[in-house]
Short mmCIF file of C-alpha atoms in Angstrom, two decimals:
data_model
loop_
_atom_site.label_atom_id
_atom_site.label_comp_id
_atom_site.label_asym_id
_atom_site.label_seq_id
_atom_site.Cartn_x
_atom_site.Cartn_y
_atom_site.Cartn_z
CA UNK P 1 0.32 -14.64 -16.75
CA UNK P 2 -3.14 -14.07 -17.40
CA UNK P 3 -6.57 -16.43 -17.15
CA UNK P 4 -7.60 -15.68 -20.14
CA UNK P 5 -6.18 -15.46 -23.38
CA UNK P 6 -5.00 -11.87 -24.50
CA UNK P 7 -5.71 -10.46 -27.95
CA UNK P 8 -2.49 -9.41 -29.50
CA UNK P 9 -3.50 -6.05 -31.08
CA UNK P 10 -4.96 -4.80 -27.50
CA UNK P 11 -1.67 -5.55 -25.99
CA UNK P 12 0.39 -3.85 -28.60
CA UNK P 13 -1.28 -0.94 -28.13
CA UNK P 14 -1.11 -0.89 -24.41
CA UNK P 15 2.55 -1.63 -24.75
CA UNK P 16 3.33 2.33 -23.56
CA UNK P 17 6.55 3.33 -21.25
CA UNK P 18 5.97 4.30 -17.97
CA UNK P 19 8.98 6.32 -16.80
CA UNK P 20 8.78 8.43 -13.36
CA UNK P 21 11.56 9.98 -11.58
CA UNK P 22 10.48 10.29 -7.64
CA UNK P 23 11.19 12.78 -5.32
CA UNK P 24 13.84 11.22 -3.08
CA UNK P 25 13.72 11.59 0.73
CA UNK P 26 15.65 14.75 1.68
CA UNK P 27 17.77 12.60 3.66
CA UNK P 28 18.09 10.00 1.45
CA UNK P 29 20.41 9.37 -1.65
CA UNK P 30 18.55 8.93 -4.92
CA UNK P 31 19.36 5.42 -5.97
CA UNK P 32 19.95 4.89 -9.61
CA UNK P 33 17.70 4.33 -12.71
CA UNK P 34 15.01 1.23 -11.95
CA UNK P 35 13.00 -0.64 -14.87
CA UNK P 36 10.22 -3.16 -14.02
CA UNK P 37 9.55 -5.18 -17.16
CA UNK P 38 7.48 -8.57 -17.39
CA UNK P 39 3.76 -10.06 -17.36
CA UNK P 40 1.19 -9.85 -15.36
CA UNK P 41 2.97 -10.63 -12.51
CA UNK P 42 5.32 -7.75 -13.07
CA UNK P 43 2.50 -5.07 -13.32
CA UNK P 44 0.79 -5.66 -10.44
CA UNK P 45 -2.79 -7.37 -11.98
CA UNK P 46 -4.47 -8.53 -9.00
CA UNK P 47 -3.72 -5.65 -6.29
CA UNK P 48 -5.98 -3.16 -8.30
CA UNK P 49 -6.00 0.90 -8.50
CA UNK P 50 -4.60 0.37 -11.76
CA UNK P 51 -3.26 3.16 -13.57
CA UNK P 52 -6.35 4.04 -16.61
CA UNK P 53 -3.73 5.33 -19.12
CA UNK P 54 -2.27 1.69 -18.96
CA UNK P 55 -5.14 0.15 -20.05
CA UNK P 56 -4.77 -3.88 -20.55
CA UNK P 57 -1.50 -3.66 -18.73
CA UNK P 58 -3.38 -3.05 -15.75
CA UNK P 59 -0.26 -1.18 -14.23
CA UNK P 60 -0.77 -1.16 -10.64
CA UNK P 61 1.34 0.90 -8.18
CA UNK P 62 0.75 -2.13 -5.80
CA UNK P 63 2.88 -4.15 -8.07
CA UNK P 64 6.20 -4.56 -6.32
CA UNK P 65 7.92 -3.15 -8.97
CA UNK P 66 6.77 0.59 -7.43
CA UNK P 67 6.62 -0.46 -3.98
CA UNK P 68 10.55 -0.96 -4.01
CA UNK P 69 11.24 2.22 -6.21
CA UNK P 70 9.17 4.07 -3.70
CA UNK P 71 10.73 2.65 -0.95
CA UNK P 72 14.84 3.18 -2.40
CA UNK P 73 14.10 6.68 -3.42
CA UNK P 74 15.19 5.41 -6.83
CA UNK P 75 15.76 8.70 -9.21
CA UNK P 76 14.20 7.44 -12.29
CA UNK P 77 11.92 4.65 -12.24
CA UNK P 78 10.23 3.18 -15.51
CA UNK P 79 7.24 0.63 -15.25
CA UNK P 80 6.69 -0.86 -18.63
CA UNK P 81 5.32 -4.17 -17.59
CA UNK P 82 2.20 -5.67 -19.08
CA UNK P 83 -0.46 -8.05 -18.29
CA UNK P 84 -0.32 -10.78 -21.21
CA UNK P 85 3.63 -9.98 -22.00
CA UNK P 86 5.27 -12.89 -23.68
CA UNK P 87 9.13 -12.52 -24.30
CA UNK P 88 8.51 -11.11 -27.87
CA UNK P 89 6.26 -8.50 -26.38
CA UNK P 90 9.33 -7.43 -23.94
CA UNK P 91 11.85 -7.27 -26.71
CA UNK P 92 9.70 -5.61 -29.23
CA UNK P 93 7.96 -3.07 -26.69
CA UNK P 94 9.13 -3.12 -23.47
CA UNK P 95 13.35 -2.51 -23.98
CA UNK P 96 13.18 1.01 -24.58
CA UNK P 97 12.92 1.72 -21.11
CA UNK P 98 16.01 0.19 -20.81
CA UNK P 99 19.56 1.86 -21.52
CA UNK P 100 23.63 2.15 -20.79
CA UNK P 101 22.51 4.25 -17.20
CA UNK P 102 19.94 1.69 -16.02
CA UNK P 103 20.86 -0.08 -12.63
CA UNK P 104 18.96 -2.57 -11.87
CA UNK P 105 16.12 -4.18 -13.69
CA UNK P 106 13.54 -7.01 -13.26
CA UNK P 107 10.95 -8.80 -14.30
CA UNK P 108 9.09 -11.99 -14.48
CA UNK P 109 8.46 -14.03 -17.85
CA UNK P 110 7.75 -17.25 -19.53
CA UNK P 111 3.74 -18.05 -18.03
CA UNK P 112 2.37 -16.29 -21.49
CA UNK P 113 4.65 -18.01 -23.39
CA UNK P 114 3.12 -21.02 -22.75
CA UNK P 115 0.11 -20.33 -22.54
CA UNK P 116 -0.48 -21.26 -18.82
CA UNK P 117 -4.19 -19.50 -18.73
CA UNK P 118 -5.15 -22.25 -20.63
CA UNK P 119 -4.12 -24.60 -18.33
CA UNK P 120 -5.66 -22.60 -15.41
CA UNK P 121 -8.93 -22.35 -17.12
CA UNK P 122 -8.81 -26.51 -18.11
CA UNK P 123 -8.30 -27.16 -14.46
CA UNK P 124 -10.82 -25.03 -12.93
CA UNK P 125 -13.59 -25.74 -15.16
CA UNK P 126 -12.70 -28.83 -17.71
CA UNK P 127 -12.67 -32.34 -17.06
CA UNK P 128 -9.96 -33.78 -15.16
CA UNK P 129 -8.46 -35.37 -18.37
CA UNK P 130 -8.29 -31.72 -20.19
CA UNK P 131 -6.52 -30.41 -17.19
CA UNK P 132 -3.78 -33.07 -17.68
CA UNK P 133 -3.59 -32.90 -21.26
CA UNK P 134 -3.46 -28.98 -20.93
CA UNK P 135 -0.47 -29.34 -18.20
CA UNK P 136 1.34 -31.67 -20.08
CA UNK P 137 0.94 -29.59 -23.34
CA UNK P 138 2.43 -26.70 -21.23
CA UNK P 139 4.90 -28.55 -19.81
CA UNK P 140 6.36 -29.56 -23.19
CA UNK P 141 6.59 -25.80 -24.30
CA UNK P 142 8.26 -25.28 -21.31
CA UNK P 143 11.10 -27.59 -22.37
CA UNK P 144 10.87 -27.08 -26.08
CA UNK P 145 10.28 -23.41 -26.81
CA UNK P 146 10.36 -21.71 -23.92
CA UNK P 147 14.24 -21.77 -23.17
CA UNK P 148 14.64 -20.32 -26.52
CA UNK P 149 12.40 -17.17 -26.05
CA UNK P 150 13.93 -16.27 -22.87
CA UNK P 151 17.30 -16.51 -24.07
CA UNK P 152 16.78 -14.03 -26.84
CA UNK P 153 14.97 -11.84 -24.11
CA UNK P 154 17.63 -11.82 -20.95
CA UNK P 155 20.41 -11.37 -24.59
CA UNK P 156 18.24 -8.05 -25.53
CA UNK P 157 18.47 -6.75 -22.01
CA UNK P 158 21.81 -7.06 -21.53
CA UNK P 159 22.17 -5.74 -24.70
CA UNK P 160 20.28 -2.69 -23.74
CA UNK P 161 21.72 -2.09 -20.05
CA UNK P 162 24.99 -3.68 -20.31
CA UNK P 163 25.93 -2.73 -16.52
CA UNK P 164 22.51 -3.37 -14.80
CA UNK P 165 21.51 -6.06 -12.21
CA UNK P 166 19.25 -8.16 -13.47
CA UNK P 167 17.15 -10.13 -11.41
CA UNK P 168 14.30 -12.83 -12.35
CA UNK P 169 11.65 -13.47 -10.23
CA UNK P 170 9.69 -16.93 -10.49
CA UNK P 171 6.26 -17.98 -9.78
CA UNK P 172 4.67 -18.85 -6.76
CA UNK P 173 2.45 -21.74 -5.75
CA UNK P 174 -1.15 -20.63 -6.60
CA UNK P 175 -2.47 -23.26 -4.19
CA UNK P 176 -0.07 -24.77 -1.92
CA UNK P 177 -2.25 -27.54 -0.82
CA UNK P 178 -4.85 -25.95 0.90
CA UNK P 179 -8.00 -27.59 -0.27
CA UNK P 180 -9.82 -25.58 -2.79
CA UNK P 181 -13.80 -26.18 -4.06
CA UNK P 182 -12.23 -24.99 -8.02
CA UNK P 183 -10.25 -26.31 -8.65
CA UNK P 184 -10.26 -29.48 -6.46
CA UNK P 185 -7.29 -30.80 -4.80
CA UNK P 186 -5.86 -33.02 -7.28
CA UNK P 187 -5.75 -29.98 -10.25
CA UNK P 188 -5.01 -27.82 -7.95
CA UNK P 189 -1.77 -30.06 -6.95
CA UNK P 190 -1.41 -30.60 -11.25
CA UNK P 191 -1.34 -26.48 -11.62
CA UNK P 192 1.43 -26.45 -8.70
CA UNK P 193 3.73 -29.35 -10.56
CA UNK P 194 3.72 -27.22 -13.55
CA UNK P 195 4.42 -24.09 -12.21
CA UNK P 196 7.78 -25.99 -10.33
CA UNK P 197 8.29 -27.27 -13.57
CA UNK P 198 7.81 -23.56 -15.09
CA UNK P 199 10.30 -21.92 -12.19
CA UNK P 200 12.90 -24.90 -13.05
CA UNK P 201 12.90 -23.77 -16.82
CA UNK P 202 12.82 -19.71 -15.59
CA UNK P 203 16.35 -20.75 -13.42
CA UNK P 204 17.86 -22.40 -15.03
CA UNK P 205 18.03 -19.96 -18.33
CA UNK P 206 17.99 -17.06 -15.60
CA UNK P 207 21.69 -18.40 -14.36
CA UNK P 208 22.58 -18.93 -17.85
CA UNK P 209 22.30 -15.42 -18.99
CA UNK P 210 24.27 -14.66 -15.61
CA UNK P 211 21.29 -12.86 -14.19
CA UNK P 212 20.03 -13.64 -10.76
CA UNK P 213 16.81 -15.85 -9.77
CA UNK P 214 14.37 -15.33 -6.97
CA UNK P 215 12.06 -17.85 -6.12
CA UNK P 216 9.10 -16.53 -4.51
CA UNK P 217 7.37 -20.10 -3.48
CA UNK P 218 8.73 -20.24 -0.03
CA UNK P 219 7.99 -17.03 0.78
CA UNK P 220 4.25 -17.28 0.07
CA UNK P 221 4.03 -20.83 1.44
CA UNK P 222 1.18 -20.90 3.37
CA UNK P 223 -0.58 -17.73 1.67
CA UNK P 224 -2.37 -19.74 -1.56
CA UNK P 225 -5.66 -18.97 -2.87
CA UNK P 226 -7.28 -21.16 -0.69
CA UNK P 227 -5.32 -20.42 2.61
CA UNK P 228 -6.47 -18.77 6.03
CA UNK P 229 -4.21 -15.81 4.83
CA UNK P 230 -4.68 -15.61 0.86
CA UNK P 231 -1.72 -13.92 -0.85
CA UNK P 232 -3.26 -14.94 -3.97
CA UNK P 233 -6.83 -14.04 -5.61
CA UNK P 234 -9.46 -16.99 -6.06
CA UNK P 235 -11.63 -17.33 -8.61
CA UNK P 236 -13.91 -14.54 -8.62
CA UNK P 237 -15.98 -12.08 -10.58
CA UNK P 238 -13.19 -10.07 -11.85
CA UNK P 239 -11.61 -13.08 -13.91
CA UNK P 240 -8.72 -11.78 -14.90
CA UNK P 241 -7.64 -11.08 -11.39
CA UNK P 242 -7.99 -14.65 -10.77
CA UNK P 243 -5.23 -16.67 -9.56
CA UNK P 244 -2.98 -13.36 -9.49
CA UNK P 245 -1.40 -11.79 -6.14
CA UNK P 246 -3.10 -9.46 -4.06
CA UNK P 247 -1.61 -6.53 -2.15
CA UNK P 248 0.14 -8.83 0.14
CA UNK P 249 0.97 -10.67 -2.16
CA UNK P 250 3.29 -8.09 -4.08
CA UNK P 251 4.45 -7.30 -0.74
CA UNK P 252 5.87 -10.73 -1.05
CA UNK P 253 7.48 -10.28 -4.36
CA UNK P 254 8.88 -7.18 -2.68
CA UNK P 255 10.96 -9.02 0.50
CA UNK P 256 12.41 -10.63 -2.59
CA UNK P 257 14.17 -7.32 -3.93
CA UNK P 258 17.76 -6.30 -2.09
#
C-alpha cells in the first residue's frame, strides 16, 4: 500500500528484477532460491536506505524480505517487490523472478487493489463522513473484486514455482487504539475495521490457493503509529512513508517467516 495514489507508467518502469545470490556462512548450508514479491509492504517503504536503481519501488534492504534471506544464507535471493503493486502489476512484472527451482516465496497484496491510500488520506484529512464513505467504498472492493485479482495472482505463482512455499503475509493494525491527533480516534478505529476486513479477504483466498497466511496484527499489537514504541511511521514530511513500517517494524514481519 501506498498514501498516495501511484501513476501507472512510473511503476511499470520501476517494475525491474532484483535477483542476488549471497555469500552463505562458511558453516552454513545455502538454503534454496528465495523471491519476495508484493506492495509496499513487501519492499520495505518506510525503513529507508532504499536501493536508487529501484526507483518508485523504494526497495529497501530493511524490508523483511532481505533481512530473512540474509539471515538463512539463502543461495539466490530475488527482490522484485514494488511500492504501489496491485495483483496485475505482480503477474505482469513481478513472476519472472519466479521459476520450477524457487523454494519459498512471499509477498503481501490486495491494499493497492483497493485503493486503501484513498481511504488513509480521507481519514486523516477529510471530513468524518468522506472517511466512512471512503472505507465503505473499500470495503466493497474488498468483497467484490478483490477475491478475484488475488486468485488469478496466487494461480500465476503456482504456475510459475509449482514446488515452492508460498506464504501470505497480512496487514497490521496502523493504529491499534492508541490515541492519535490525525487521524483522531474514531478514523483511526474506521482505518483498523477495514484493514481486519482487508486481512479476512487476504485469508481466506490465501487458504484457498493452499498457500499459507501470516497475520502480523498480534505481533505488532502495541507498536501502532501512535504507540510509546511505534512500529509504524506517522504522518510526516516524507508522505509516502506514512502509515508504513519502520525498521522494527519489518523486524516484525520477519518473526513471521520460519
Amino acid at each position: 500500500m501506498r498514501i498516495f495514489r501511484r501513476l501507472a507508467t512510473t511503476l511499470t518502469a520501476a517494475l525491474a528484477l532484483v535477483c542476488a545470490a549471497p555469500l552463505p556462512a562458511a558453516d552454513a548450508r545455502p538454503a534454496a532460491s528465495y523471491a519476495a514479491l508484493g506492495d509496499s509492504f513487501s519492499s520495505g517503504l518506510g525503513a529507508h536506505d532504499y536501493d536508487a536503481a529501484s526507483g518508485a519501488c523504494f526497495r529497501s534492504p530493511h524490508a523483511y524480505g532481505p533481512r530473512w534471506a540474509a539471515a538463512h544464507h539463502v543461495a539466490d535471493f530475488c527482490f522484485p517487490a514494488c511500492a504501489g503493486a496491485t495483483a496485475h502489476d505482480l503477474v505482469t512484472g513481478q513472476l519472472p523472478a519466479l521459476g520450477p527451482e524457487t523454494a519459498l516465496v512471499t509477498l503481501t497484496l490486495g491494499g493497492n487493489d483497493v485503493d486503501y491510500a484513498r481511504v488513509m488520506q480521507a481519514c486523516s484529512i477529510g471530513l468524518s463522513a468522506s472517511c466512512a464513505a471512503e472505507a465503505d467504498r473499500a470495503e466493497r472492493a474488498m468483497d467484490r473484486t478483490l477475491p478475484a485479482r488475488l486468485d488469478e495472482a496466487y494461480a500465476a505463482i503456482a504456475h510459475r514455482a509449482p514446488r515452492a512455499r508460498v506464504i501470505v503475509l497480512g496487514y497490521p493494525h496502523l493504529f491499534g487504539g492508541a490515541p492519535c491527533l490525525i487521524p483522531a480516534p474514531p478514523r483511526a478505529h474506521r482505518l483498523d475495521a477495514a484493514v481486519d476486513h482487508l486481512d479476512a479477504v487476504i485469508a481466506d483466498r490465501t487458504r484457498a490457493a493452499g498457500f499459507a497466511y501470516a497475520d502480523p496484527r498480534g505481533r505488532f499489537a502495541g507498536h501502532g503509529a501512535c504507540a510509546a514504541d511505534p512500529w509504524i511511521n506517522g504522518a510526516g514530511l516524507a508522505v509516502q512513508e506514512s502509515y508504513h513500517p519502520n525498521g522494527e517494524g519489518y523486524r516484525g514481519y520477519e518473526s513471521l517467516l520460519p
